[in-house]
């Protein structure tokens, strides 16, 4: 097949098979016997060697190597079992991996031959309600050579926070990978899915020494595939492994080497002396001890309210609210604590918005919070509650619900009264997966009003100027996120911990329109998440935005103000990995 | 009717000196008068000490997460603000009630409502609580029954 391999569905829409334990065991048997595949040459000279690793809180592993692909391993002094393995090496680091035959478990072991320190990652299937999701537990320890145990250990860290890489592996896999958090990472599969959308996964970051780091991710909520690799920070090379079942339920257990480019380093916001990692600890048992393999995972589809079209129709009829009174804590209204003040710029104005290949919207605005609209010059005028914000002189963001529209539309409009140009994010419901999940279409058009002469040909246009940027949004005390615009169609958001570490992260499709120099109109869709359409008109000249959210849940259809004081955290230089620059 | 007292060690010594000073030169009636005043003063100091002990015990309980019912549920911790005005205990003349005034640093924790994705994610990572510390004046009402002081009401000003 020629051309860009765009997927038919985004990853969050795949219906991954709920594999049974038996199905997983059946496929694991062979790979446990033979070890991982590798296109790059495996490390050699293992025959006849032995290795004993002691970990602080985990297993003691005693290895005997029969060849470069066969070993026996005894866990905690138990009976040794034979297994296939593979190893890759760089400088003084050895990265080896194997499964335990007859089980669904395996190990990734990283040994520093110079310092004698070791990191052991235990892996297993069938440890979560979705059996295919690989579980992991990281142990730190050392190589037992008979001498006194070293005091140092590898350690989790935030030292990789803010880094971005373009990786090209020997498997042909090409990715952009962003590390905006020390608990999560964001990856864009350029070769496999054309890089249209990026996705998020819980991750570990381990400092091996100042030149080499270990990274992992588990594609939770997706295929459940586990990836781990050592990064050579100076040569920008990687060596690692992928273990998991793909969307066709094929098992992959592949070692790989890769070459990369640093695409950028954005700011991170912890105190300067804070280099700690694992900022979002996993769950603990009743005795307060960490649960083995436990980790903080954002699973939005599980908690999302899902409504049928009939339920949506009823709830919209009974409970629709546009711009409820602001509150000071929490919620979408809580996201307006730092919002710009509502404007009365539109009050008393009469104007028409003519969208290209779209509706003609006529407006008669009574007051600062009430307007009348009519569509395509037909029917009665309909009264609606609205709010508007003057984001820059003569540039107004306003939004209102379209009562009576079959899909319960809302219009969120960036109207430039100086240039006579308008862009609308038209939110609507009754989308294919969940009826209450918002969809959005982008409408470009002109504004007609006495005293405003709109252009004939010129329009606002989509832009890649925001691509790669990271912007922090401070909506309210305790409610701060950072956006990462990882592809021309992706908005990812990272939640901070109280001590300013990047924590959980998620993402969705988005759109980016340039309104004026330094002013961008953007949306994100919380697909398979909460179903919200979030829009913001970001003014980088004043480092503030104004925004409007459109959401339907069990409590009704809601349009509400959002707004934040923003900071620019930096920009990843990734334009060249996408085909069109606008 | 209440009487203001100051609870610093200096005030205690100063009062003691003033009370002790007239004893040697006084007449019999003067001695009796001074004796009554001394008794009253000792009683007052004992009550204040008991209230102070009760207050410190209560602070420890608050800071251990107990006794939350007496306060705004958002209060998580109370620390004495040593840089502020000294504590003040107003004891009723009948020694059956008192009001304490304490300048404190009060830590509040307010859960974020879970009706936005950001707030839900903050909760999911165990940080869905907004913490802030404010300088506040505590006004505590005490009552005495069967020789024991108890806290009747606490107001966070």
XYZ file of C-alpha atoms in Angstrom:
739
model
C 0.000 0.000 0.000
C 1.371 3.391 -0.920
C 0.754 6.653 0.877
C 0.483 7.474 4.537
C -0.936 4.541 6.511
C -3.691 6.397 8.314
C -5.686 4.048 10.533
C -9.381 3.488 9.986
C -9.974 4.150 13.664
C -7.969 5.957 16.299
C -6.454 3.730 18.955
C -9.016 4.730 21.565
C -11.757 3.280 19.340
C -10.241 -0.170 18.830
C -12.254 -2.948 20.408
C -9.266 -4.907 21.667
C -10.052 -8.566 22.291
C -10.459 -9.520 25.927
C -7.919 -12.296 25.769
C -8.313 -15.184 28.191
C -5.474 -16.484 30.305
C -5.459 -19.620 28.186
C -5.176 -17.652 24.948
C -2.275 -15.691 26.371
C -0.504 -18.794 27.685
C -0.910 -20.541 24.348
C 0.934 -17.747 22.567
C 3.545 -17.172 25.243
C 4.773 -20.777 25.250
C 6.798 -20.545 22.066
C 8.377 -17.169 22.763
C 9.366 -18.229 26.265
C 11.175 -21.147 24.712
C 12.936 -19.188 21.987
C 13.273 -15.738 23.499
C 12.634 -12.411 21.806
C 13.176 -11.685 18.144
C 15.758 -9.135 17.179
C 16.691 -7.654 13.831
C 19.896 -6.276 15.267
C 22.650 -8.715 16.246
C 22.310 -10.022 19.771
C 25.037 -9.498 22.335
C 27.505 -12.347 22.401
C 29.989 -14.142 24.657
C 27.403 -15.257 27.198
C 28.161 -18.976 26.852
C 29.460 -20.394 30.106
C 28.887 -17.174 32.026
C 26.823 -16.847 35.166
C 25.232 -13.857 36.832
C 23.591 -13.404 40.193
C 21.461 -10.330 40.884
C 20.184 -9.310 44.296
C 17.351 -6.790 44.480
C 16.338 -4.780 47.523
C 12.654 -5.556 47.635
C 12.303 -8.192 44.950
C 13.760 -11.409 43.693
C 17.284 -12.750 43.673
C 17.955 -14.029 40.171
C 20.669 -16.572 39.435
C 21.487 -16.966 35.762
C 23.576 -19.493 33.882
C 24.033 -18.823 30.204
C 24.330 -21.799 27.883
C 24.661 -19.661 24.767
C 23.754 -16.221 23.477
C 20.068 -17.177 23.378
C 19.606 -19.846 26.060
C 19.817 -19.463 29.801
C 18.644 -21.038 33.002
C 17.309 -18.895 35.776
C 16.570 -19.651 39.407
C 14.378 -17.224 41.313
C 15.117 -16.790 45.011
C 17.202 -19.940 45.151
C 14.429 -22.045 43.627
C 14.657 -24.607 40.921
C 16.347 -23.365 37.763
C 14.314 -23.290 34.569
C 15.571 -23.042 31.018
C 14.406 -20.185 28.817
C 15.231 -18.395 25.625
C 16.627 -14.925 26.024
C 18.080 -12.046 24.084
C 20.478 -9.323 25.085
C 21.711 -6.077 23.626
C 24.655 -4.100 24.899
C 25.959 -0.585 24.774
C 29.086 0.592 26.549
C 28.996 -0.933 30.029
C 25.258 -1.640 29.978
C 23.682 -4.974 29.186
C 19.931 -5.125 28.492
C 18.582 -8.672 28.599
C 15.093 -10.090 28.630
C 13.415 -13.468 28.921
C 10.128 -15.050 29.902
C 9.687 -17.857 32.433
C 8.448 -20.934 30.556
C 5.213 -22.342 31.894
C 4.191 -18.995 33.311
C 2.963 -15.644 32.066
C 5.901 -13.891 33.685
C 9.204 -12.604 32.480
C 11.987 -10.156 33.193
C 13.850 -7.237 31.737
C 17.237 -6.846 33.397
C 19.587 -3.906 32.945
C 23.080 -4.447 34.315
C 25.799 -1.861 34.586
C 28.968 -3.920 34.364
C 31.044 -1.011 35.636
C 29.102 -0.007 38.740
C 27.657 -3.535 39.283
C 24.238 -1.960 39.730
C 21.174 -3.603 38.263
C 17.564 -2.738 37.569
C 15.125 -5.623 37.266
C 11.669 -5.228 35.758
C 9.341 -8.118 36.433
C 6.617 -8.435 33.806
C 3.420 -10.448 33.752
C 0.136 -10.828 31.951
C -3.298 -11.469 33.470
C -2.676 -9.144 36.387
C -5.449 -6.708 35.590
C -9.080 -7.180 34.590
C -7.889 -6.866 31.004
C -5.477 -9.812 30.828
C -3.577 -8.459 27.828
C -2.330 -5.400 29.720
C 1.252 -6.108 30.722
C 1.971 -5.420 34.389
C 5.354 -4.389 35.644
C 7.253 -4.026 38.906
C 10.656 -2.382 39.055
C 13.316 -3.509 41.529
C 16.699 -1.967 42.136
C 19.718 -3.998 43.146
C 23.194 -5.100 42.208
C 25.280 -7.866 40.762
C 26.428 -10.195 43.513
C 30.095 -10.892 42.915
C 30.905 -11.992 46.452
C 32.169 -8.610 47.579
C 30.309 -6.119 49.749
C 27.066 -4.860 48.246
C 27.290 -1.348 46.769
C 25.324 1.342 48.545
C 24.233 3.181 45.418
C 21.250 2.204 43.325
C 19.683 3.170 40.068
C 16.752 5.437 40.866
C 13.529 6.830 39.518
C 13.944 10.414 38.404
C 12.448 13.478 36.763
C 15.685 14.104 34.868
C 14.020 13.205 31.572
C 11.029 15.471 32.162
C 10.509 17.861 29.283
C 12.546 15.915 26.726
C 11.247 14.927 23.312
C 12.736 12.461 20.802
C 12.205 11.287 17.290
C 13.102 7.588 17.222
C 13.648 5.303 14.248
C 14.019 1.662 15.209
C 15.562 -1.232 13.356
C 12.046 -2.679 13.140
C 11.072 0.210 10.880
C 8.984 1.733 13.616
C 9.258 5.521 13.697
C 7.874 7.520 16.580
C 7.827 10.892 18.215
C 8.008 10.482 21.960
C 7.442 13.246 24.462
C 8.207 13.041 28.178
C 6.272 15.997 29.631
C 5.612 14.145 32.880
C 7.593 11.833 35.138
C 4.568 9.550 35.433
C 3.359 9.460 31.853
C 4.618 9.878 28.324
C 3.083 10.729 24.993
C 3.870 8.873 21.769
C 3.069 9.461 18.134
C 3.431 6.521 15.779
C 4.592 8.128 12.544
C 5.229 4.923 10.623
C 2.252 2.877 11.768
C -0.555 5.434 11.886
C 0.741 8.377 9.929
C 1.210 10.419 13.061
C -2.274 11.840 12.952
C -2.927 11.456 16.671
C -0.708 11.036 19.696
C -1.524 8.844 22.683
C -0.560 8.694 26.337
C 0.745 5.892 28.510
C 1.918 5.505 32.098
C 5.695 5.480 32.170
C 8.727 4.949 34.357
C 11.929 6.927 34.159
C 15.054 5.492 35.778
C 18.446 7.131 36.025
C 21.152 4.535 35.382
C 23.873 7.168 35.420
C 24.218 10.633 33.977
C 24.635 9.303 30.438
C 22.116 6.474 30.330
C 18.483 6.366 31.388
C 15.822 3.681 31.294
C 12.290 4.437 30.086
C 9.163 2.287 30.074
C 5.588 2.696 28.964
C 2.557 0.461 29.088
C -0.165 1.181 26.580
C -2.944 0.930 29.155
C -6.438 1.486 27.787
C -5.099 0.434 24.388
C -3.306 -2.800 23.442
C -1.599 -3.186 26.821
C 1.788 -3.489 25.136
C 4.867 -2.836 27.275
C 7.937 -1.053 25.974
C 11.230 -0.511 27.781
C 14.449 0.908 26.460
C 17.760 2.282 27.582
C 18.549 5.732 26.196
C 22.112 6.659 25.409
C 21.712 10.368 26.053
C 24.870 11.430 24.236
C 24.625 9.348 21.094
C 20.801 9.591 21.047
C 20.444 5.864 20.635
C 18.104 3.389 22.228
C 18.002 -0.348 22.831
C 15.006 -2.076 24.260
C 12.098 -4.450 24.005
C 8.402 -4.461 23.135
C 6.153 -7.119 24.607
C 2.440 -7.381 23.986
C -0.478 -8.282 21.761
C -1.359 -5.991 18.874
C -4.848 -5.137 17.625
C -4.879 -8.414 15.677
C -3.933 -10.318 18.846
C -0.519 -11.193 17.460
C 2.075 -11.492 20.201
C 5.164 -9.333 19.776
C 8.285 -9.905 21.807
C 10.925 -7.912 20.007
C 14.270 -6.499 20.963
C 15.191 -3.394 19.015
C 17.833 -0.805 18.542
C 17.054 2.715 17.428
C 18.596 6.012 16.469
C 17.026 9.274 17.364
C 17.046 13.014 17.342
C 16.320 15.282 20.241
C 13.318 17.333 19.112
C 13.341 19.614 22.095
C 13.529 20.170 25.798
C 10.747 22.131 27.448
C 10.716 23.550 30.956
C 9.599 21.603 33.940
C 8.369 23.178 37.096
C 9.584 21.299 40.141
C 11.853 23.054 42.628
C 15.394 23.160 41.305
C 16.687 20.740 43.932
C 13.895 18.256 43.291
C 15.104 15.506 40.952
C 12.768 12.858 42.289
C 10.685 10.583 40.136
C 7.502 8.572 40.394
C 5.450 11.629 41.361
C 2.166 9.753 41.382
C 2.600 6.710 43.618
C 0.512 3.640 42.960
C -2.122 2.115 45.199
C -1.287 0.623 48.588
C -2.694 -2.408 50.352
C -4.495 -2.373 53.684
C -1.172 -2.389 55.507
C 0.014 0.657 53.640
C 2.474 -1.239 51.479
C 2.629 -0.550 47.743
C 0.686 -3.086 45.725
C 2.949 -5.104 43.463
C 2.688 -3.682 39.978
C 0.353 -0.949 41.211
C 0.544 2.347 39.436
C -1.601 5.390 38.823
C -3.357 4.894 35.514
C -5.910 7.251 34.084
C -8.743 5.116 32.712
C -11.243 7.695 31.456
C -13.489 5.371 29.470
C -14.357 3.439 32.616
C -15.646 6.489 34.434
C -17.193 8.357 31.523
C -20.959 8.769 31.581
C -22.383 7.081 28.493
C -25.861 8.064 27.284
C -28.084 6.823 24.457
C -29.608 9.238 21.917
C -32.954 8.923 23.700
C -31.360 9.728 27.043
C -29.552 12.672 25.501
C -32.755 14.047 23.985
C -34.509 13.851 27.325
C -31.713 15.260 29.381
C -31.083 18.145 27.001
C -34.766 18.997 27.063
C -34.907 18.939 30.854
C -31.468 20.178 31.825
C -29.702 22.529 29.467
C -27.687 25.354 30.910
C -25.552 27.979 29.276
C -23.067 29.794 31.438
C -24.299 29.005 34.924
C -23.093 31.276 37.683
C -19.402 30.933 38.401
C -18.342 29.067 41.487
C -15.035 29.253 43.214
C -14.079 25.618 43.472
C -13.996 22.742 41.113
C -15.821 21.721 38.027
C -16.030 23.309 34.658
C -17.170 26.457 36.403
C -14.101 26.091 38.587
C -12.097 26.320 35.387
C -13.270 29.894 35.075
C -11.832 31.265 38.303
C -9.075 32.949 36.302
C -11.250 33.669 33.268
C -11.330 37.025 31.602
C -14.327 39.127 32.648
C -17.428 38.686 30.538
C -17.807 41.458 27.984
C -20.777 43.568 26.917
C -19.143 44.309 23.554
C -21.956 42.608 21.627
C -24.825 44.161 23.552
C -27.066 46.187 21.230
C -25.377 44.949 18.056
C -27.084 43.334 15.089
C -24.916 41.320 12.721
C -24.844 38.354 10.409
C -22.268 35.580 10.290
C -22.029 33.922 6.905
C -20.135 30.618 7.041
C -18.614 29.166 3.878
C -20.619 26.098 2.867
C -22.415 26.413 6.183
C -25.254 28.218 7.849
C -25.976 31.914 7.815
C -26.466 32.984 11.422
C -28.241 36.254 12.130
C -27.858 37.828 15.540
C -29.704 40.571 17.403
C -28.036 41.007 20.751
C -30.233 42.375 23.519
C -27.807 42.502 26.403
C -24.488 41.295 27.760
C -25.927 37.837 28.352
C -28.914 37.528 26.018
C -29.085 37.334 22.238
C -31.545 36.341 19.545
C -30.456 34.136 16.671
C -32.000 32.944 13.454
C -30.574 30.441 10.994
C -30.562 30.841 7.210
C -33.043 33.662 7.363
C -35.876 31.283 8.219
C -38.148 30.695 11.140
C -38.607 32.631 14.311
C -35.880 34.391 16.197
C -34.771 32.262 19.130
C -33.633 33.779 22.387
C -30.511 32.310 23.974
C -28.260 32.983 26.912
C -24.680 33.662 25.895
C -21.431 35.075 27.216
C -18.655 36.842 25.402
C -15.057 37.751 26.127
C -12.970 40.402 24.440
C -9.713 38.521 24.073
C -8.053 41.363 22.173
C -9.444 44.710 21.027
C -12.340 43.954 18.693
C -11.816 40.191 18.921
C -14.728 38.505 20.661
C -15.242 34.918 21.746
C -18.884 34.114 22.310
C -20.952 30.975 22.608
C -24.552 29.864 22.834
C -26.639 26.716 22.525
C -28.905 26.255 19.508
C -32.163 25.266 21.131
C -34.195 22.976 18.921
C -31.278 21.714 16.842
C -31.695 17.947 16.400
C -28.147 17.272 17.559
C -28.290 19.897 20.277
C -25.632 22.048 18.656
C -23.691 24.794 20.276
C -21.782 27.515 18.457
C -18.546 28.803 19.902
C -17.428 31.711 17.796
C -14.259 33.751 17.462
C -15.455 36.937 15.790
C -12.982 39.573 14.683
C -14.928 42.802 14.354
C -11.871 44.615 13.005
C -11.257 42.202 10.153
C -14.809 40.959 9.581
C -13.698 37.342 9.937
C -15.282 34.581 11.954
C -14.391 31.019 12.921
C -16.888 28.787 14.670
C -16.398 25.536 16.486
C -19.791 23.928 16.048
C -20.247 21.368 18.808
C -22.899 18.716 18.462
C -24.084 15.498 20.107
C -25.448 12.165 18.870
C -22.015 11.096 17.698
C -21.408 7.467 16.635
C -19.867 5.956 19.781
C -21.683 7.604 22.678
C -24.566 9.967 22.047
C -23.437 12.414 24.718
C -19.892 12.583 23.381
C -19.333 15.888 21.632
C -18.242 16.156 18.048
C -17.002 19.341 16.448
C -16.860 20.856 13.002
C -14.873 23.941 12.137
C -16.652 26.652 10.181
C -14.913 29.600 8.555
C -16.787 32.664 7.470
C -17.296 36.398 7.483
C -19.087 38.865 9.680
C -21.459 41.392 8.157
C -22.494 44.450 10.114
C -22.927 48.140 9.578
C -19.465 49.625 9.659
C -17.693 46.303 9.015
C -16.664 45.386 5.477
C -15.600 41.729 5.432
C -13.028 40.431 2.950
C -14.174 38.606 -0.153
C -11.585 35.836 -0.221
C -9.546 35.937 2.922
C -10.470 33.718 5.857
C -8.970 32.598 9.121
C -6.903 29.509 8.410
C -5.670 26.359 10.106
C -2.155 26.637 11.374
C 0.739 24.486 12.521
C 2.249 27.406 14.434
C 1.139 25.811 17.710
C 2.594 22.407 16.776
C 5.101 21.243 19.358
C 4.326 24.026 21.819
C 3.621 23.402 25.481
C 1.450 25.930 27.306
C 0.519 25.779 30.973
C -3.013 26.817 31.896
C -3.721 27.987 35.421
C -7.503 27.899 35.669
C -7.798 28.180 39.428
C -5.726 27.382 42.497
C -5.113 23.635 42.353
C -6.425 23.353 38.812
C -3.449 23.643 36.487
C -2.660 21.677 33.366
C -0.200 21.884 30.526
C -1.188 21.416 26.923
C 1.175 19.670 24.561
C 0.297 20.106 20.895
C 2.043 16.964 19.748
C 0.694 16.675 16.210
C -1.229 19.057 13.945
C -4.389 17.335 15.201
C -3.626 16.426 18.825
C -4.039 18.204 22.121
C -2.557 16.400 25.103
C -3.017 17.636 28.649
C -0.843 16.972 31.675
C -2.007 17.436 35.251
C 0.474 18.722 37.797
C 1.023 17.415 41.288
C 1.037 19.865 44.218
C 4.842 20.018 44.036
C 4.664 20.828 40.329
C 5.657 17.475 38.855
C 3.898 16.485 35.686
C 1.474 13.713 36.637
C -1.323 11.993 34.744
C -1.719 12.788 31.069
C -4.325 12.209 28.403
C -5.046 13.465 24.902
C -7.614 13.831 22.168
C -8.079 15.195 18.692
C -7.922 18.939 18.243
C -7.911 21.767 15.748
C -5.836 24.920 15.502
C -6.820 28.127 13.716
C -4.777 31.295 13.551
C -6.897 34.360 14.233
C -4.295 37.105 14.470
C -0.558 37.176 15.085
C -0.045 35.482 18.439
C -3.721 34.602 18.782
C -4.969 31.083 18.157
C -8.384 29.482 18.339
C -8.106 25.834 19.364
C -10.287 22.973 20.452
C -9.807 19.564 21.930
C -12.265 16.704 22.060
C -12.265 14.435 25.065
C -13.115 11.386 22.986
C -13.610 8.191 24.960
C -12.945 10.368 27.980
C -15.653 12.745 29.219
C -16.947 13.667 25.824
C -16.301 17.354 26.363
C -15.538 19.808 23.586
C -13.109 22.330 25.046
C -12.345 25.501 23.122
C -9.918 28.283 23.855
C -9.000 31.497 22.152
C -5.408 31.892 23.266
C -3.765 35.294 23.183
C -0.015 34.845 23.564
C 0.391 38.621 23.521
C -1.195 38.877 26.956
C -0.537 35.240 28.028
C -4.200 34.655 28.769
C -6.978 32.792 27.083
C -10.740 32.772 27.057
C -12.551 29.534 26.531
C -15.898 27.843 26.414
C -16.664 24.224 27.234
C -19.526 22.195 25.760
C -20.429 19.000 27.590
C -23.353 16.656 28.004
C -23.616 14.225 30.883
C -26.160 12.852 33.285
C -26.649 16.340 34.704
C -27.514 17.870 31.380
C -26.100 19.785 28.442
C -23.825 22.520 29.616
C -21.954 25.385 28.046
C -19.611 27.108 30.451
C -16.764 29.547 30.627
C -13.204 28.479 31.083
C -10.135 30.631 31.208
C -6.598 30.608 32.450
C -3.445 32.549 32.966
C -0.875 30.851 30.769
C 2.862 30.281 30.568
C 4.890 29.128 27.610
C 6.816 26.027 28.663
C 8.665 25.616 25.385
C 8.379 24.170 21.921
C 9.394 20.880 20.370
C 10.735 21.262 16.866
C 8.663 18.607 15.104
C 7.333 20.413 12.054
C 9.514 18.414 9.687
C 7.897 15.131 10.722
C 4.532 16.235 9.404
C 3.753 16.731 5.781
C 2.227 20.173 5.555
C 3.255 23.369 7.268
C 0.589 26.040 7.461
C -18.804 39.989 83.041
C -15.349 38.846 82.102
C -11.864 39.762 83.051
C -8.976 39.859 80.667
C -5.804 38.136 81.670
C -2.556 37.753 79.870
C -1.037 34.341 79.788
C 2.628 35.036 79.382
C 5.176 33.924 81.979
C 6.109 37.568 82.519
C 2.509 38.461 83.397
C 2.342 35.543 85.808
C 5.498 36.672 87.687
C 4.424 40.282 87.646
C 1.059 39.432 89.180
C 2.711 37.249 91.788
C 5.063 40.031 92.842
C 2.243 42.546 93.093
C 0.120 40.169 95.105
C 2.946 39.146 97.412
C 4.275 42.547 98.026
C 1.595 43.899 100.507
C 1.434 40.778 102.690
C 4.161 41.634 105.260
C 2.989 45.185 106.070
C -0.739 44.675 106.019
C -3.245 44.749 108.890
C -5.285 41.646 109.822
C -8.195 42.768 107.658
C -5.723 43.660 104.971
C -4.204 40.206 105.275
C -7.621 38.602 104.946
C -8.339 40.758 101.907
C -5.031 39.890 100.360
C -5.614 36.238 101.180
C -8.913 36.280 99.287
C -7.334 38.068 96.338
C -4.472 35.594 96.359
C -6.915 32.711 96.448
C -8.790 34.224 93.545
C -5.594 34.743 91.634
C -4.413 31.194 92.234
C -7.794 29.871 91.154
C -7.644 31.999 88.041
C -4.166 30.768 87.162
C -5.214 27.167 87.716
C -8.196 27.608 85.393
C -6.094 29.258 82.734
C -3.518 26.502 82.959
C -6.238 23.868 82.637
C -7.734 25.646 79.634
C -4.325 25.958 78.027
C -3.659 22.254 78.547
C -7.080 21.457 77.107
C -6.370 23.705 74.118
C -3.031 22.083 73.363
C -4.544 18.632 73.656
C -7.316 19.683 71.297
C -4.782 21.062 68.794
C -2.941 17.738 68.832
C -6.207 15.923 68.157
C -7.094 18.250 65.297
C -3.671 17.792 63.761
C -3.996 14.029 64.104
C -7.267 14.176 62.222
C -9.552 13.757 65.217
C -12.281 16.027 66.498
C -13.097 17.279 63.051
C -16.736 17.605 63.940
C -15.940 20.671 66.032
C -14.634 22.574 63.043
C -15.201 23.352 59.404
C -14.555 20.030 57.686
C -12.016 21.758 55.469
C -9.653 22.444 58.398
C -6.748 20.021 58.328
C -4.159 21.512 60.660
C -3.792 24.362 63.121
C -0.450 25.738 64.225
C 0.235 28.446 66.773
C 1.282 31.656 65.071
C 4.156 32.724 67.293
C 4.613 35.939 65.353
C 1.092 37.124 66.116
C -0.482 38.595 69.241
C -0.200 36.371 72.326
C -3.058 34.123 73.236
C -5.723 35.631 75.480
C -8.088 33.851 77.856
C -11.125 35.662 79.236
C -12.371 33.940 82.364
C -15.877 34.588 83.675
C -16.076 35.849 87.270
C -17.864 32.684 88.358
C -15.060 30.580 86.832
C -17.655 28.437 85.057
C -17.009 29.622 81.534
C -14.239 31.206 79.529
C -13.370 32.356 76.046
C -9.928 31.846 74.508
C -8.502 33.874 71.653
C -5.672 32.280 69.701
C -3.883 33.590 66.618
C -3.102 30.603 64.414
C -2.061 29.408 61.014
C -4.922 27.264 59.781
C -4.471 24.810 56.923
C -7.596 24.178 54.872
C -8.123 21.362 52.395
C -11.007 21.757 49.983
C -11.821 18.884 47.622
C -12.076 19.873 43.985
C -15.506 19.100 42.570
C -15.177 16.202 40.158
C -17.174 17.695 37.318
C -14.301 18.510 35.002
C -11.768 16.207 33.453
C -8.897 18.116 35.025
C -10.373 17.783 38.498
C -11.122 14.099 37.942
C -7.538 13.507 36.886
C -6.283 15.408 39.908
C -8.362 13.113 42.111
C -7.170 10.056 40.193
C -3.586 10.895 41.034
C -4.468 11.468 44.674
C -4.266 15.250 44.541
C -7.865 16.340 44.220
C -7.681 18.551 47.258
C -6.815 22.214 47.259
C -4.668 23.092 50.295
C -4.080 26.579 51.577
C -2.846 28.043 54.840
C -4.259 31.246 56.263
C -3.621 33.278 59.398
C -6.836 33.085 61.381
C -8.083 33.976 64.864
C -9.603 31.082 66.790
C -12.261 31.942 69.326
C -12.929 29.022 71.638
C -15.712 28.914 74.223
C -15.147 26.756 77.307
C -17.432 25.517 80.026
C -16.591 24.048 83.426
C -18.612 21.256 85.001
C -17.659 18.937 87.848
C -14.288 20.646 88.034
C -13.433 19.865 84.408
C -13.101 22.285 81.531
C -14.551 21.288 78.179
C -14.713 22.962 74.781
C -18.199 24.212 73.976
C -17.632 25.922 70.641
C -14.831 26.807 68.261
C -15.046 29.582 65.734
C -12.434 30.161 63.047
C -12.471 33.885 62.360
